[in-house]
Short mmCIF file of C-alpha atoms and ligand atoms in Angstrom, two decimals:
data_model
loop_
_atom_site.label_atom_id
_atom_site.label_comp_id
_atom_site.label_asym_id
_atom_site.label_seq_id
_atom_site.Cartn_x
_atom_site.Cartn_y
_atom_site.Cartn_z
CA UNK A 1 23.31 10.61 1.68
CA UNK A 2 22.39 8.26 -1.16
CA UNK A 3 20.49 5.07 -0.53
CA UNK A 4 19.59 2.27 -2.90
CA UNK A 5 16.18 0.87 -1.94
CA UNK A 6 14.94 -2.56 -3.00
CA UNK A 7 11.32 -3.76 -2.73
CA UNK A 8 9.98 -7.22 -3.64
CA UNK A 9 7.36 -7.95 -0.97
CA UNK A 10 4.50 -8.77 -3.33
CA UNK A 11 4.27 -8.65 -7.13
CA UNK A 12 6.27 -5.51 -7.91
CA UNK A 13 10.02 -5.73 -8.43
CA UNK A 14 11.29 -2.26 -7.55
CA UNK A 15 14.57 -0.43 -7.03
CA UNK A 16 15.25 3.27 -6.44
CA UNK A 17 18.02 5.66 -5.48
CA UNK A 18 17.00 8.44 -3.09
CA UNK A 19 19.19 11.30 -1.92
CA UNK A 20 18.82 12.69 1.61
CA UNK A 21 15.50 10.92 2.02
CA UNK A 22 13.72 13.46 -0.17
CA UNK A 23 15.17 13.55 -3.70
CA UNK A 24 14.29 10.65 -5.97
CA UNK A 25 17.21 10.14 -8.36
CA UNK A 26 15.54 7.09 -9.90
CA UNK A 27 12.58 4.83 -9.19
CA UNK A 28 11.97 1.72 -11.27
CA UNK A 29 8.89 -0.45 -10.74
CA UNK A 30 8.44 -3.60 -12.78
CA UNK A 31 4.87 -4.79 -12.30
CA UNK A 32 3.85 -8.42 -12.65
CA UNK A 33 0.14 -7.53 -12.76
CA UNK A 34 -0.29 -8.96 -16.28
CA UNK A 35 1.23 -12.28 -15.17
CA UNK A 36 -1.15 -12.67 -12.22
CA UNK A 37 -4.24 -11.18 -13.91
CA UNK A 38 -5.49 -14.51 -15.38
CA UNK A 39 -5.56 -15.93 -11.82
CA UNK A 40 -7.42 -12.95 -10.27
CA UNK A 41 -4.71 -12.51 -7.64
CA UNK A 42 -1.01 -12.94 -6.93
CA UNK A 43 0.30 -16.50 -7.31
CA UNK A 44 3.21 -16.57 -4.82
CA UNK A 45 5.34 -19.13 -6.67
CA UNK A 46 5.03 -17.22 -9.96
CA UNK A 47 5.81 -13.95 -8.17
CA UNK A 48 9.09 -15.18 -6.71
CA UNK A 49 10.19 -16.69 -10.03
CA UNK A 50 9.56 -13.41 -11.83
CA UNK A 51 11.33 -11.42 -9.11
CA UNK A 52 14.39 -13.61 -9.73
CA UNK A 53 14.27 -12.76 -13.45
CA UNK A 54 13.63 -9.05 -12.90
CA UNK A 55 15.70 -8.10 -9.88
CA UNK A 56 19.11 -7.58 -11.54
CA UNK A 57 17.83 -5.59 -14.55
CA UNK A 58 15.61 -3.46 -12.29
CA UNK A 59 18.48 -2.61 -9.92
CA UNK A 60 20.82 -1.90 -12.86
CA UNK A 61 18.24 0.42 -14.42
CA UNK A 62 17.76 2.29 -11.14
CA UNK A 63 21.53 2.79 -10.79
CA UNK A 64 21.90 3.82 -14.45
CA UNK A 65 18.99 6.27 -14.33
CA UNK A 66 20.45 7.85 -11.19
CA UNK A 67 23.88 7.93 -12.94
CA UNK A 68 25.22 6.35 -9.77
CA UNK A 69 28.20 4.06 -9.15
CA UNK A 70 27.79 1.52 -6.36
CA UNK A 71 30.84 3.07 -4.70
CA UNK A 72 28.92 6.36 -4.27
CA UNK A 73 26.08 4.75 -2.28
CA UNK A 74 25.94 5.18 1.49
CA UNK A 75 23.76 2.15 2.15
CA UNK A 76 21.49 -0.50 0.67
CA UNK A 77 17.97 -0.62 2.16
CA UNK A 78 15.64 -3.54 1.56
CA UNK A 79 12.10 -4.58 2.52
CA UNK A 80 12.54 -7.35 5.09
CA UNK A 81 8.79 -7.94 5.56
CA UNK A 82 5.91 -8.36 5.83
CA UNK A 83 4.95 -9.94 2.52
CA UNK A 84 5.22 -13.16 0.55
CA UNK A 85 8.24 -15.03 1.85
CA UNK A 86 9.46 -16.25 -1.54
CA UNK A 87 9.17 -12.73 -2.97
CA UNK A 88 10.84 -11.04 0.00
CA UNK A 89 13.74 -13.48 -0.14
CA UNK A 90 14.71 -12.37 -3.65
CA UNK A 91 15.08 -8.73 -2.60
CA UNK A 92 16.80 -9.57 0.67
CA UNK A 93 19.36 -11.82 -1.02
CA UNK A 94 20.03 -9.28 -3.79
CA UNK A 95 20.52 -6.51 -1.20
CA UNK A 96 22.83 -8.68 0.89
CA UNK A 97 24.92 -9.60 -2.14
CA UNK A 98 25.29 -5.98 -3.28
CA UNK A 99 26.02 -4.64 0.21
CA UNK A 100 28.62 -7.36 0.80
CA UNK A 101 30.39 -6.99 -2.54
CA UNK A 102 30.51 -3.19 -2.39
CA UNK A 103 31.19 -2.96 1.35
CA UNK A 104 28.02 -0.97 2.14
CA UNK A 105 25.85 -1.02 5.24
CA UNK A 106 22.65 -3.07 4.90
CA UNK A 107 19.44 -1.54 6.34
CA UNK A 108 16.29 -3.64 6.85
CA UNK A 109 12.98 -1.81 6.27
CA UNK A 110 9.44 -2.70 7.30
CA UNK A 111 7.18 -2.50 4.24
CA UNK A 112 4.57 -0.41 6.08
CA UNK A 113 7.26 1.91 7.44
CA UNK A 114 8.02 2.45 3.75
CA UNK A 115 4.39 3.33 2.95
CA UNK A 116 4.34 5.64 5.99
CA UNK A 117 7.51 7.37 4.78
CA UNK A 118 6.08 8.10 1.31
CA UNK A 119 4.35 11.38 2.37
CA UNK A 120 7.60 12.62 3.95
CA UNK A 121 9.34 11.86 0.65
CA UNK A 122 6.64 13.46 -1.48
CA UNK A 123 6.05 16.51 0.73
CA UNK A 124 9.54 17.10 2.15
CA UNK A 125 9.54 19.20 5.30
CA UNK A 126 5.79 19.88 5.14
CA UNK A 127 4.24 17.01 7.13
CA UNK A 128 3.23 18.31 10.55
CA UNK A 129 3.68 16.04 13.56
CA UNK A 130 2.16 14.27 15.36
CA UNK A 131 0.27 12.90 12.38
CA UNK A 132 -2.54 10.38 12.12
CA UNK A 133 -1.87 7.94 9.27
CA UNK A 134 -4.23 5.61 7.45
CA UNK A 135 -2.32 2.90 5.57
CA UNK A 136 -4.54 1.03 3.12
CA UNK A 137 -3.06 -1.59 0.83
CA UNK A 138 -3.65 -5.07 -0.52
CA UNK A 139 -2.23 -6.62 2.65
CA UNK A 140 -2.88 -3.97 5.32
CA UNK A 141 -5.51 -1.60 6.59
CA UNK A 142 -4.14 0.13 9.67
CA UNK A 143 -4.34 3.39 11.54
CA UNK A 144 -1.14 4.72 13.12
CA UNK A 145 -0.15 7.66 15.22
CA UNK A 146 3.13 9.10 13.93
CA UNK A 147 4.71 11.17 16.73
CA UNK A 148 8.01 11.65 14.87
CA UNK A 149 9.47 10.66 11.51
CA UNK A 150 10.12 6.91 11.59
CA UNK A 151 8.06 6.31 14.78
CA UNK A 152 4.68 4.60 14.60
CA UNK A 153 2.08 3.58 17.17
CA UNK A 154 -0.57 1.20 15.91
CA UNK A 155 -4.07 2.43 16.87
CA UNK A 156 -6.15 -0.11 14.97
CA UNK A 157 -6.15 -2.46 12.04
CA UNK A 158 -8.33 -4.80 10.05
CA UNK A 159 -9.53 -7.85 11.89
CA UNK A 160 -9.84 -9.84 8.66
CA UNK A 161 -9.36 -8.72 5.04
CA UNK A 162 -7.43 -5.62 4.02
CA UNK A 163 -9.44 -3.05 2.05
CA UNK A 164 -7.36 -3.70 -1.10
CA UNK A 165 -7.98 -7.42 -0.77
CA UNK A 166 -11.73 -6.72 -0.71
CA UNK A 167 -11.39 -4.63 -3.92
CA UNK A 168 -9.38 -7.43 -5.57
CA UNK A 169 -11.80 -10.20 -4.53
CA UNK A 170 -14.91 -8.29 -5.62
CA UNK A 171 -13.25 -7.61 -9.00
CA UNK A 172 -12.34 -11.28 -9.34
CA UNK A 173 -15.91 -12.35 -8.53
CA UNK A 174 -17.21 -10.06 -11.27
CA UNK A 175 -14.57 -11.07 -13.83
CA UNK A 176 -13.01 -7.59 -13.85
CA UNK A 177 -9.35 -8.68 -13.66
CA UNK A 178 -6.46 -8.00 -11.31
CA UNK A 179 -5.61 -5.70 -9.58
CA UNK A 180 -9.24 -4.91 -8.83
CA UNK A 181 -8.86 -1.49 -7.18
CA UNK A 182 -7.98 0.57 -10.27
CA UNK A 183 -10.69 -1.16 -12.40
CA UNK A 184 -13.41 -0.59 -9.79
CA UNK A 185 -12.24 3.02 -9.33
CA UNK A 186 -12.60 3.60 -13.08
CA UNK A 187 -15.93 1.77 -13.52
CA UNK A 188 -17.43 3.63 -10.55
CA UNK A 189 -16.91 7.03 -12.20
CA UNK A 190 -20.34 8.36 -13.05
CA UNK A 191 -22.15 5.20 -11.84
CA UNK A 192 -24.97 5.16 -9.26
CA UNK A 193 -23.21 4.49 -5.96
CA UNK A 194 -26.54 4.37 -4.10
CA UNK A 195 -27.91 1.52 -6.24
CA UNK A 196 -27.10 -1.14 -3.64
CA UNK A 197 -27.10 -0.43 0.09
CA UNK A 198 -23.95 -2.05 1.53
CA UNK A 199 -22.66 -1.52 5.04
CA UNK A 200 -19.28 -2.22 6.55
CA UNK A 201 -19.32 -3.83 10.02
CA UNK A 202 -18.66 -1.42 12.87
CA UNK A 203 -16.41 -2.72 15.63
CA UNK A 204 -18.34 -2.16 18.84
CA UNK A 205 -15.59 -2.26 21.47
CA UNK A 206 -14.37 1.26 20.75
CA UNK A 207 -11.14 0.21 19.02
CA UNK A 208 -10.15 1.88 15.77
CA UNK A 209 -10.32 -1.51 14.05
CA UNK A 210 -11.70 -2.37 10.60
CA UNK A 211 -13.46 -5.40 9.11
CA UNK A 212 -14.00 -5.94 5.38
CA UNK A 213 -14.85 -9.61 5.02
CA UNK A 214 -18.58 -8.98 5.63
CA UNK A 215 -19.00 -6.59 2.70
CA UNK A 216 -17.18 -9.04 0.42
CA UNK A 217 -19.73 -11.71 1.37
CA UNK A 218 -22.58 -9.21 0.94
CA UNK A 219 -21.41 -8.55 -2.63
CA UNK A 220 -21.29 -12.30 -3.27
CA UNK A 221 -24.88 -12.73 -1.97
CA UNK A 222 -26.08 -9.81 -4.10
CA UNK A 223 -24.44 -11.31 -7.20
CA UNK A 224 -26.02 -14.73 -6.57
CA UNK A 225 -29.45 -13.36 -5.68
CA UNK A 226 -29.60 -11.20 -8.79
CA UNK A 227 -27.97 -13.73 -11.12
CA UNK A 228 -25.20 -11.32 -12.15
CA UNK A 229 -22.77 -13.08 -14.50
CA UNK A 230 -19.02 -12.34 -14.58
CA UNK A 231 -18.12 -9.74 -17.21
CA UNK A 232 -16.90 -11.38 -20.41
CA UNK A 233 -15.95 -8.26 -22.38
CA UNK A 234 -14.09 -5.59 -20.36
CA UNK A 235 -15.07 -3.00 -22.98
CA UNK A 236 -18.80 -3.61 -22.35
CA UNK A 237 -19.43 -3.67 -18.62
CA UNK A 238 -23.19 -3.59 -17.85
CA UNK A 239 -24.54 -0.66 -15.79
CA UNK A 240 -25.74 -3.14 -13.17
CA UNK A 241 -22.10 -4.12 -12.51
CA UNK A 242 -20.86 -0.52 -12.59
CA UNK A 243 -23.50 0.48 -10.04
CA UNK A 244 -22.68 -2.53 -7.90
CA UNK A 245 -18.93 -1.77 -7.71
CA UNK A 246 -19.63 1.94 -7.17
CA UNK A 247 -21.89 1.05 -4.21
CA UNK A 248 -19.24 -1.31 -2.83
CA UNK A 249 -16.53 1.34 -3.21
CA UNK A 250 -18.66 3.98 -1.49
CA UNK A 251 -19.29 1.68 1.50
CA UNK A 252 -15.58 0.84 1.90
CA UNK A 253 -14.49 4.47 1.57
CA UNK A 254 -17.18 5.63 4.01
CA UNK A 255 -15.97 3.12 6.62
CA UNK A 256 -12.31 4.12 6.17
CA UNK A 257 -12.96 7.85 6.37
CA UNK A 258 -15.33 7.45 9.33
CA UNK A 259 -12.57 5.73 11.34
CA UNK A 260 -10.00 8.29 10.27
CA UNK A 261 -12.30 11.14 11.26
CA UNK A 262 -13.19 9.61 14.63
CA UNK A 263 -9.54 8.97 15.52
CA UNK A 264 -8.65 12.52 14.46
CA UNK A 265 -11.38 13.96 16.69
CA UNK A 266 -10.07 11.93 19.63
CA UNK A 267 -6.37 12.57 19.14
CA UNK A 268 -6.22 16.02 17.55
CA UNK A 269 -3.19 15.32 15.30
CA UNK A 270 -1.40 18.19 13.54
CA UNK A 271 -1.94 16.53 10.15
CA UNK A 272 -3.46 13.49 8.43
CA UNK A 273 -1.66 10.99 6.19
CA UNK A 274 -3.25 8.70 3.60
CA UNK A 275 -0.94 6.12 2.03
CA UNK A 276 -0.73 2.56 0.58
CA UNK A 277 -2.02 1.18 -2.72
CA UNK A 278 -5.70 1.88 -2.00
CA UNK A 279 -4.79 5.52 -1.29
CA UNK A 280 -4.69 5.74 -5.11
CA UNK A 281 -8.49 5.47 -5.03
CA UNK A 282 -10.01 8.71 -6.30
CA UNK A 283 -13.09 8.62 -4.05
CA UNK A 284 -11.00 7.86 -0.96
CA UNK A 285 -8.66 10.74 -1.78
CA UNK A 286 -11.61 13.09 -2.25
CA UNK A 287 -13.43 12.02 0.91
CA UNK A 288 -10.26 12.05 3.04
CA UNK A 289 -9.47 15.55 1.74
CA UNK A 290 -12.99 16.68 2.64
CA UNK A 291 -12.72 15.21 6.15
CA UNK A 292 -9.32 16.88 6.63
CA UNK A 293 -10.74 20.21 5.56
CA UNK A 294 -13.66 19.89 7.95
CA UNK A 295 -11.25 18.92 10.74
CA UNK A 296 -9.03 21.89 9.86
CA UNK A 297 -5.96 19.67 9.38
CA UNK A 298 -3.77 19.32 6.28
CA UNK A 299 -3.90 15.95 4.48
CA UNK A 300 -0.73 14.47 3.02
CA UNK A 301 -1.44 11.81 0.41
CA UNK A 302 1.57 10.95 -1.77
CA UNK A 303 1.07 10.91 -5.55
CA UNK A 304 -0.18 7.57 -6.89
CA UNK A 305 3.28 6.36 -7.99
CA UNK A 306 4.46 6.72 -4.38
CA UNK A 307 1.24 5.34 -2.84
CA UNK A 308 1.37 1.95 -4.54
CA UNK A 309 4.37 -0.32 -3.98
CA UNK A 310 7.67 1.29 -4.97
CA UNK A 311 11.27 1.28 -3.78
CA UNK A 312 11.72 5.04 -3.33
CA UNK A 313 9.64 4.84 -0.14
CA UNK A 314 11.88 1.96 1.03
CA UNK A 315 15.05 3.98 0.35
CA UNK A 316 13.54 6.98 2.21
CA UNK A 317 12.50 4.84 5.20
CA UNK A 318 15.95 3.21 5.00
CA UNK A 319 17.55 6.63 5.37
CA UNK A 320 15.56 7.33 8.58
CA UNK A 321 16.54 3.90 9.97
CA UNK A 322 20.17 4.37 8.87
CA UNK A 323 20.37 7.69 10.73
CA UNK A 324 19.09 5.91 13.85
CA UNK A 325 21.90 3.35 13.52
CA UNK A 326 19.76 0.44 12.30
CA UNK A 327 21.96 -2.12 10.52
CA UNK A 328 21.46 -5.73 9.47
CA UNK A 329 24.07 -8.48 9.53
CA UNK A 330 24.73 -10.97 6.73
CA UNK A 331 22.27 -13.29 8.45
CA UNK A 332 19.36 -10.96 7.56
CA UNK A 333 16.35 -13.08 6.64
CA UNK A 334 12.96 -12.33 5.11
CA UNK A 335 10.23 -11.96 7.76
CA UNK A 336 6.79 -12.53 6.20
CA UNK A 337 4.96 -11.52 9.41
CA UNK A 338 7.17 -8.70 10.67
CA UNK A 339 5.16 -6.57 13.18
CA UNK A 340 5.20 -2.74 13.34
CA UNK A 341 4.07 -0.28 16.01
O1 LIG B 1 0.42 -1.03 -1.48
P1 LIG B 1 0.14 -1.91 -2.64
O2 LIG B 1 0.67 -1.49 -3.99
O3 LIG B 1 0.64 -3.37 -2.36
C1 LIG B 1 0.51 -3.97 -1.10
O4 LIG B 1 1.38 -3.71 -0.23
O5 LIG B 1 -0.52 -4.66 -0.92
O6 LIG B 1 -1.46 -2.08 -2.72
C2 LIG B 1 -2.05 -2.87 -3.69
C3 LIG B 1 -3.56 -2.78 -3.52
C4 LIG B 1 -4.32 -3.74 -4.41
O7 LIG B 1 -5.27 -4.43 -3.61
C5 LIG B 1 -5.02 -2.84 -5.42
O8 LIG B 1 -6.25 -3.33 -5.89
C6 LIG B 1 -5.20 -1.58 -4.59
O9 LIG B 1 -4.01 -1.46 -3.85
N1 LIG B 1 -5.39 -0.37 -5.42
C7 LIG B 1 -6.53 0.35 -5.43
C8 LIG B 1 -6.38 1.36 -6.41
N2 LIG B 1 -5.12 1.23 -6.95
C9 LIG B 1 -4.53 0.16 -6.32
N3 LIG B 1 -7.67 0.20 -4.72
C10 LIG B 1 -8.67 1.08 -4.97
N4 LIG B 1 -8.60 2.05 -5.90
C11 LIG B 1 -7.47 2.24 -6.63
N5 LIG B 1 -7.41 3.23 -7.53
ZN1 LIG B 2 2.42 -2.09 -0.08
#
């Protein structure tokens, strides 16, 4: 089975062809990061305009790289939501047009179901179920139980900012550019992550929920109190800033892994999953791997290209949905707040 996946929920225009949910025949990701960087975050109106420019060339490249004719596809899968409505609409309309013209079934995919499918795509046949999955991205920080492929029960989520959003806002505050996660990850290498003592709020009612707005404010207070100026030359970042972002990163990672560990102790899953854009973070990957080892459970974290937004994960999740008989009509609409689990 060959599925064309299309993803435009945020600032990446992506298309991919995946065979049998496990073989990536092509995966094209056109990032708009450079366009949004001067603003320190994604500007929704700019994002949708650039998706419109990019969507046809990106889909054509994915089909060409897979050496695939539209007639040979079994279905077109597209991210329906959640995400920026103007961005989602571009992918949804492109998918509808292609599916209609070529007479193919149209499969709507939840963006997070895509992230949760990435480990099954990257580690075909290896993920043991039930799994406990931590999804950390720019828009989401959630813990799911995955009893079977394509089934998700939400155990907890952020009550305010997503972890990736906190990375991006701290980077913006310090003049480090967008997206903030990769820059902070790089600057933190070798820095003193005990220089500033940050804590992440613990939710006291026993839920596996997260909260990251407090640490963002704590960084802001620290910056003001110590008169730290935004970085003007990215090639010469002062040690004070490196130590600050390393301390911030350590606090966020500690909070994420603590929740993951606690939920794993309670639920005894057969394996752990770490996915979403922030799963690209080197410290988070290391600490999650250490926790998994101590818990005696395998950890499945897709490679970075499949952790951050991409369309291969959407095609793979589309395949699972397709097999379950999920189909969309021509009235399919973008759903910016689509729930899951
Ligand atoms: O999943 P994703 O590509 O898009 C969303 O669905 O949001 O995640 C993007 C987020 C951004 O906030 C970005 O700063 C963060 O993932 N990110 C990282 C790293 N690479 C990307 N955060 C921490 N460390 C990284 N290495
Ligand atoms: Zn994402």
